[in-house]
Amino acid sequence: RVGEDYYMVNSSFAYFPGIPVFHSRDLAHWEQIGNALDREEQLPLSGSEISRGIFAPTIRYHEGTYYIITTNVDHGGNFVITAQDPKGPWSVPHYLGDAAEGIDPSLFFDEDGKCYYVGTRPNPSGVRHNGDWEIWIEELDLHAMCLKGAGTAVWKGALKDCIWPEGPHLYKKDGWYYLMIAEGGTEYAHRETIQRSKNVFGPYTPCPHNPIISHKEYKKSEIQATGHADLVEDANGNWWLVFLGIRRFSHALLHNLGRETFLAPVTWNEDGWPVVGYNGNGTIELVM
């Protein structure tokens, strides 16, 4: 959110132009205003298969500049692009190099002006099983567009033997750093968890009612595979969760529309943890 305007970006994988940029004034009605990657020099895709290319972009705003950070998984890895207007033009990619290992990067601007990179990477000591990854954080030099160090591992998932801790985002609220991530992979075990710390590098303590959204055991819902979420506070002080999910088209767990973006209300309980939806149990209902 910038003032009363909201901006959203989505994965575009191996399609050109890449990263559609959407605008809204009410979080319900959205209009595409451009593509962040609309020039060949920004988006090499040679040899990329249909589900490769651009993964999980995040859009942020800081002191007059818009930032998108994302991954081109086959050409250059993680990079940042900038613009003064979200409609574009967006800059050429600033690749972060081998130091920015992994995927799903996000940016967090702290109150002291420092910028932090948060992402997910394979277990540095060796991947023991499929999805054995970790969430890590490092300060980002915005002028040189490079990481300042090797990064600190901060989280491997809230649930026991979690696979694919990914899609991390950092926030600061009431003196706490909140780290929100997706877990369980992007299929029907997909879920969202959150943890917090007084220090950006941790240690982080998990929310006692994790996962904050999951439909893994809620098979009657039309929406499944919920996760990969981001938080936004609206102009009136209300909080919302924007997240991915799929809509099934029969009683069976079948879908043909791919992943879509959904919106759910968020309240904060007396202990300072987010509660998603109106049921208070991490499930939401479909309203069209």
Short mmCIF file of C-alpha atoms in Angstrom, two decimals:
data_model
loop_
_atom_site.label_atom_id
_atom_site.label_comp_id
_atom_site.label_asym_id
_atom_site.label_seq_id
_atom_site.Cartn_x
_atom_site.Cartn_y
_atom_site.Cartn_z
CA ARG A 1 0.00 0.00 0.00
CA VAL A 2 1.15 3.50 -0.87
CA GLY A 3 -1.30 6.02 0.58
CA GLU A 4 -4.70 4.83 -0.59
CA ASP A 5 -3.32 2.87 -3.54
CA TYR A 6 -2.55 -0.86 -3.50
CA TYR A 7 -0.20 -2.70 -5.83
CA MET A 8 0.13 -6.43 -6.41
CA VAL A 9 2.46 -8.59 -8.49
CA ASN A 10 2.26 -12.27 -9.40
CA SER A 11 4.53 -14.99 -10.71
CA SER A 12 4.70 -15.18 -14.50
CA PHE A 13 7.01 -18.21 -14.94
CA ALA A 14 8.10 -18.63 -18.59
CA TYR A 15 5.67 -16.12 -20.11
CA PHE A 16 6.65 -12.82 -21.72
CA PRO A 17 6.05 -10.04 -20.79
CA GLY A 18 6.68 -10.94 -17.17
CA ILE A 19 5.39 -9.94 -13.72
CA PRO A 20 1.98 -8.33 -14.28
CA VAL A 21 1.47 -5.28 -12.04
CA PHE A 22 -2.03 -4.66 -10.68
CA HIS A 23 -3.54 -1.60 -8.99
CA SER A 24 -6.56 -1.23 -6.71
CA ARG A 25 -8.15 1.36 -4.46
CA ASP A 26 -10.28 -1.06 -2.43
CA LEU A 27 -8.42 -4.43 -2.46
CA ALA A 28 -11.39 -6.02 -4.25
CA HIS A 29 -11.31 -4.57 -7.76
CA TRP A 30 -8.00 -4.80 -9.61
CA GLU A 31 -6.73 -3.44 -12.92
CA GLN A 32 -3.53 -4.45 -14.63
CA ILE A 33 -1.42 -1.33 -15.22
CA GLY A 34 1.58 -2.92 -16.88
CA ASN A 35 4.27 -5.56 -16.74
CA ALA A 36 7.44 -5.01 -14.78
CA LEU A 37 9.46 -7.14 -17.22
CA ASP A 38 8.42 -5.89 -20.65
CA ARG A 39 11.78 -5.75 -22.46
CA GLU A 40 13.84 -8.63 -23.74
CA GLU A 41 16.94 -7.40 -21.88
CA GLN A 42 15.06 -7.77 -18.58
CA LEU A 43 13.75 -11.27 -19.11
CA PRO A 44 15.95 -13.96 -20.70
CA LEU A 45 13.88 -17.14 -20.97
CA SER A 46 15.83 -19.26 -23.43
CA GLY A 47 15.40 -22.93 -22.57
CA SER A 48 13.00 -22.26 -19.69
CA GLU A 49 10.26 -24.83 -19.36
CA ILE A 50 6.66 -23.77 -18.69
CA SER A 51 6.93 -23.81 -14.87
CA ARG A 52 10.40 -22.24 -14.70
CA GLY A 53 11.30 -18.60 -15.38
CA ILE A 54 10.04 -16.03 -12.84
CA PHE A 55 9.13 -17.24 -9.34
CA ALA A 56 7.33 -15.42 -6.50
CA PRO A 57 7.91 -11.68 -6.94
CA THR A 58 7.48 -9.28 -4.01
CA ILE A 59 6.69 -5.57 -4.44
CA ARG A 60 7.69 -2.96 -1.85
CA TYR A 61 7.87 0.85 -1.61
CA HIS A 62 10.48 2.93 0.20
CA GLU A 63 11.18 6.68 0.11
CA GLY A 64 9.75 7.34 -3.34
CA THR A 65 11.01 4.20 -5.06
CA TYR A 66 9.16 0.99 -5.89
CA TYR A 67 11.09 -2.25 -5.62
CA ILE A 68 10.34 -5.71 -6.99
CA ILE A 69 12.53 -8.62 -6.00
CA THR A 70 12.17 -12.03 -7.60
CA THR A 71 13.99 -15.02 -9.10
CA ASN A 72 14.71 -16.02 -12.67
CA VAL A 73 15.50 -19.63 -11.86
CA ASP A 74 17.29 -20.37 -15.14
CA HIS A 75 19.01 -17.07 -15.90
CA GLY A 76 20.81 -15.14 -13.19
CA GLY A 77 18.88 -16.13 -10.07
CA ASN A 78 17.63 -13.50 -7.62
CA PHE A 79 17.43 -9.86 -8.71
CA VAL A 80 15.92 -6.48 -7.90
CA ILE A 81 14.25 -4.01 -10.27
CA THR A 82 13.17 -0.48 -9.40
CA ALA A 83 10.79 2.18 -10.69
CA GLN A 84 9.53 5.62 -9.73
CA ASP A 85 6.08 4.75 -11.05
CA PRO A 86 4.59 1.24 -10.68
CA LYS A 87 3.27 1.53 -14.25
CA GLY A 88 6.91 1.58 -15.33
CA PRO A 89 9.35 1.74 -16.84
CA TRP A 90 11.14 -0.66 -14.51
CA SER A 91 14.92 -0.88 -14.46
CA VAL A 92 17.07 -3.65 -15.83
CA PRO A 93 17.65 -6.42 -13.26
CA HIS A 94 20.23 -5.88 -10.53
CA TYR A 95 21.37 -9.48 -10.04
CA LEU A 96 22.45 -10.31 -6.50
CA GLY A 97 24.86 -13.04 -7.51
CA ASP A 98 25.79 -16.36 -5.98
CA ALA A 99 25.61 -14.92 -2.46
CA ALA A 100 21.81 -14.74 -2.83
CA GLU A 101 21.27 -18.47 -3.01
CA GLY A 102 17.81 -20.01 -3.28
CA ILE A 103 14.43 -18.58 -4.30
CA ASP A 104 11.45 -16.55 -3.03
CA PRO A 105 13.31 -13.40 -1.93
CA SER A 106 11.56 -10.55 -0.16
CA LEU A 107 12.67 -7.11 1.06
CA PHE A 108 12.09 -5.53 4.47
CA PHE A 109 12.83 -1.85 5.18
CA ASP A 110 13.46 -1.27 8.88
CA GLU A 111 12.80 1.95 10.78
CA ASP A 112 16.52 2.77 10.88
CA GLY A 113 16.71 2.81 7.07
CA LYS A 114 18.40 -0.57 6.74
CA CYS A 115 17.09 -2.99 4.13
CA TYR A 116 17.04 -6.73 4.68
CA TYR A 117 16.86 -9.59 2.21
CA VAL A 118 14.91 -12.65 3.38
CA GLY A 119 14.71 -15.80 1.30
CA THR A 120 14.80 -19.58 1.31
CA ARG A 121 17.73 -21.83 0.39
CA PRO A 122 18.73 -25.53 0.50
CA ASN A 123 20.11 -26.79 3.80
CA PRO A 124 23.79 -25.67 3.61
CA SER A 125 24.94 -28.78 5.46
CA GLY A 126 23.32 -30.99 2.84
CA VAL A 127 19.74 -31.62 1.76
CA ARG A 128 18.62 -34.75 3.62
CA HIS A 129 15.22 -35.04 1.93
CA ASN A 130 13.12 -33.29 -0.70
CA GLY A 131 12.19 -29.86 0.68
CA ASP A 132 14.93 -29.72 3.33
CA TRP A 133 15.42 -25.94 3.05
CA GLU A 134 15.76 -23.02 5.46
CA ILE A 135 14.76 -19.35 5.79
CA TRP A 136 17.66 -16.89 5.99
CA ILE A 137 18.19 -13.15 6.36
CA GLU A 138 20.96 -10.74 5.37
CA GLU A 139 21.28 -6.97 5.13
CA LEU A 140 21.14 -5.62 1.57
CA ASP A 141 23.21 -2.65 0.39
CA LEU A 142 20.70 -0.75 -1.73
CA HIS A 143 23.35 1.41 -3.38
CA ALA A 144 25.64 -1.42 -4.47
CA MET A 145 22.71 -3.86 -4.81
CA CYS A 146 24.55 -6.65 -3.07
CA LEU A 147 24.29 -8.58 0.17
CA LYS A 148 26.61 -7.52 2.98
CA GLY A 149 27.34 -11.03 4.22
CA ALA A 150 26.64 -14.73 3.92
CA GLY A 151 23.30 -14.56 5.72
CA THR A 152 21.90 -15.94 8.94
CA ALA A 153 19.65 -18.99 9.03
CA VAL A 154 16.63 -18.09 11.18
CA TRP A 155 13.90 -20.69 10.63
CA LYS A 156 13.24 -24.16 9.25
CA GLY A 157 9.49 -24.24 9.73
CA ALA A 158 6.99 -24.15 12.58
CA LEU A 159 5.60 -27.64 12.08
CA LYS A 160 7.56 -30.80 12.85
CA ASP A 161 9.61 -32.12 9.92
CA CYS A 162 8.33 -29.28 7.75
CA ILE A 163 9.18 -29.43 4.05
CA TRP A 164 9.61 -26.45 1.73
CA PRO A 165 9.76 -23.51 4.16
CA GLU A 166 9.44 -20.77 1.55
CA GLY A 167 7.82 -17.48 0.53
CA PRO A 168 9.12 -15.58 3.59
CA HIS A 169 8.14 -12.01 4.45
CA LEU A 170 9.30 -9.80 7.31
CA TYR A 171 7.21 -7.14 9.06
CA LYS A 172 7.58 -4.98 12.16
CA LYS A 173 4.62 -4.26 14.42
CA ASP A 174 4.51 -3.03 18.01
CA GLY A 175 8.24 -3.61 18.47
CA TRP A 176 8.17 -7.20 17.16
CA TYR A 177 9.71 -8.56 13.97
CA TYR A 178 7.23 -11.00 12.43
CA LEU A 179 8.46 -13.65 10.00
CA MET A 180 5.67 -15.21 7.95
CA ILE A 181 6.36 -18.18 5.67
CA ALA A 182 4.66 -20.90 3.63
CA GLU A 183 5.22 -24.56 4.51
CA GLY A 184 4.31 -27.98 3.19
CA GLY A 185 4.76 -27.35 -0.53
CA THR A 186 2.27 -25.72 -2.89
CA GLU A 187 -0.16 -28.64 -3.15
CA TYR A 188 -2.88 -29.67 -0.68
CA ALA A 189 -0.62 -29.60 2.40
CA HIS A 190 0.18 -25.93 1.76
CA ARG A 191 -0.14 -23.70 4.84
CA GLU A 192 1.05 -20.40 6.29
CA THR A 193 2.83 -19.96 9.62
CA ILE A 194 4.19 -17.00 11.54
CA GLN A 195 6.79 -16.40 14.23
CA ARG A 196 8.29 -13.33 15.91
CA SER A 197 11.37 -11.93 17.60
CA LYS A 198 12.64 -8.71 19.14
CA ASN A 199 15.72 -9.00 16.91
CA VAL A 200 15.62 -9.18 13.14
CA PHE A 201 18.07 -12.10 13.17
CA GLY A 202 16.13 -13.97 15.86
CA PRO A 203 15.72 -16.17 17.72
CA TYR A 204 12.12 -16.46 16.52
CA THR A 205 9.27 -17.89 18.59
CA PRO A 206 6.38 -19.57 16.71
CA CYS A 207 2.77 -18.47 17.01
CA PRO A 208 0.97 -20.93 19.35
CA HIS A 209 -1.91 -21.33 16.89
CA ASN A 210 0.17 -22.06 13.79
CA PRO A 211 -0.67 -22.59 11.01
CA ILE A 212 -2.53 -19.30 10.72
CA ILE A 213 -4.17 -20.51 7.53
CA SER A 214 -4.44 -24.09 6.25
CA HIS A 215 -7.11 -26.10 4.47
CA LYS A 216 -5.22 -29.39 4.59
CA GLU A 217 -7.84 -30.89 6.92
CA TYR A 218 -10.71 -28.74 5.60
CA LYS A 219 -11.55 -30.73 2.50
CA LYS A 220 -15.12 -29.41 2.20
CA SER A 221 -13.86 -25.94 1.29
CA GLU A 222 -13.92 -24.87 -2.34
CA ILE A 223 -10.49 -23.30 -1.75
CA GLN A 224 -7.50 -25.59 -1.25
CA ALA A 225 -3.68 -25.38 -1.13
CA THR A 226 -3.74 -22.07 0.73
CA GLY A 227 -0.43 -20.35 1.43
CA HIS A 228 2.34 -18.13 0.03
CA ALA A 229 0.81 -15.12 1.76
CA ASP A 230 1.61 -11.45 2.34
CA LEU A 231 0.14 -8.97 4.82
CA VAL A 232 -1.08 -5.43 4.18
CA GLU A 233 -2.57 -2.77 6.44
CA ASP A 234 -5.21 -0.67 4.71
CA ALA A 235 -5.64 3.10 4.99
CA ASN A 236 -8.16 2.64 7.81
CA GLY A 237 -5.90 0.47 9.97
CA ASN A 238 -7.50 -2.85 9.00
CA TRP A 239 -5.24 -5.78 8.15
CA TRP A 240 -5.59 -8.23 5.28
CA LEU A 241 -3.91 -11.39 4.07
CA VAL A 242 -3.36 -11.90 0.35
CA PHE A 243 -2.47 -15.50 -0.50
CA LEU A 244 -2.47 -18.21 -3.13
CA GLY A 245 -4.98 -21.00 -3.41
CA ILE A 246 -6.78 -23.18 -5.91
CA ARG A 247 -10.51 -23.66 -6.53
CA ARG A 248 -11.67 -27.22 -7.02
CA PHE A 249 -14.47 -27.86 -9.49
CA SER A 250 -16.05 -31.00 -8.00
CA HIS A 251 -16.28 -32.92 -4.74
CA ALA A 252 -12.93 -34.47 -5.65
CA LEU A 253 -9.67 -32.62 -5.18
CA LEU A 254 -9.47 -31.53 -8.81
CA HIS A 255 -8.81 -28.09 -10.26
CA ASN A 256 -8.12 -26.62 -13.67
CA LEU A 257 -7.64 -22.87 -13.09
CA GLY A 258 -4.19 -23.06 -11.52
CA ARG A 259 -3.30 -20.96 -8.51
CA GLU A 260 -5.27 -17.79 -7.91
CA THR A 261 -4.92 -14.86 -5.52
CA PHE A 262 -7.32 -14.65 -2.56
CA LEU A 263 -7.93 -12.06 0.16
CA ALA A 264 -8.91 -12.66 3.79
CA PRO A 265 -9.41 -10.31 6.78
CA VAL A 266 -6.91 -10.38 9.65
CA THR A 267 -7.31 -9.34 13.28
CA TRP A 268 -4.63 -9.30 15.98
CA ASN A 269 -5.42 -11.08 19.24
CA GLU A 270 -4.57 -9.81 22.73
CA ASP A 271 -1.24 -11.66 22.62
CA GLY A 272 -0.22 -9.88 19.43
CA TRP A 273 -0.70 -12.73 16.96
CA PRO A 274 -2.64 -12.50 13.68
CA VAL A 275 -5.93 -14.39 13.30
CA VAL A 276 -7.02 -15.00 9.71
CA GLY A 277 -10.68 -14.99 8.63
CA TYR A 278 -13.83 -14.87 10.71
CA ASN A 279 -13.76 -18.45 12.03
CA GLY A 280 -10.67 -18.03 14.17
CA ASN A 281 -9.34 -21.46 13.17
CA GLY A 282 -7.21 -20.71 10.12
CA THR A 283 -9.92 -21.45 7.54
CA ILE A 284 -11.79 -19.13 5.21
CA GLU A 285 -14.94 -19.35 3.10
CA LEU A 286 -15.25 -18.43 -0.57
CA VAL A 287 -17.21 -15.22 -1.22
CA MET A 288 -17.62 -14.12 -4.84
#
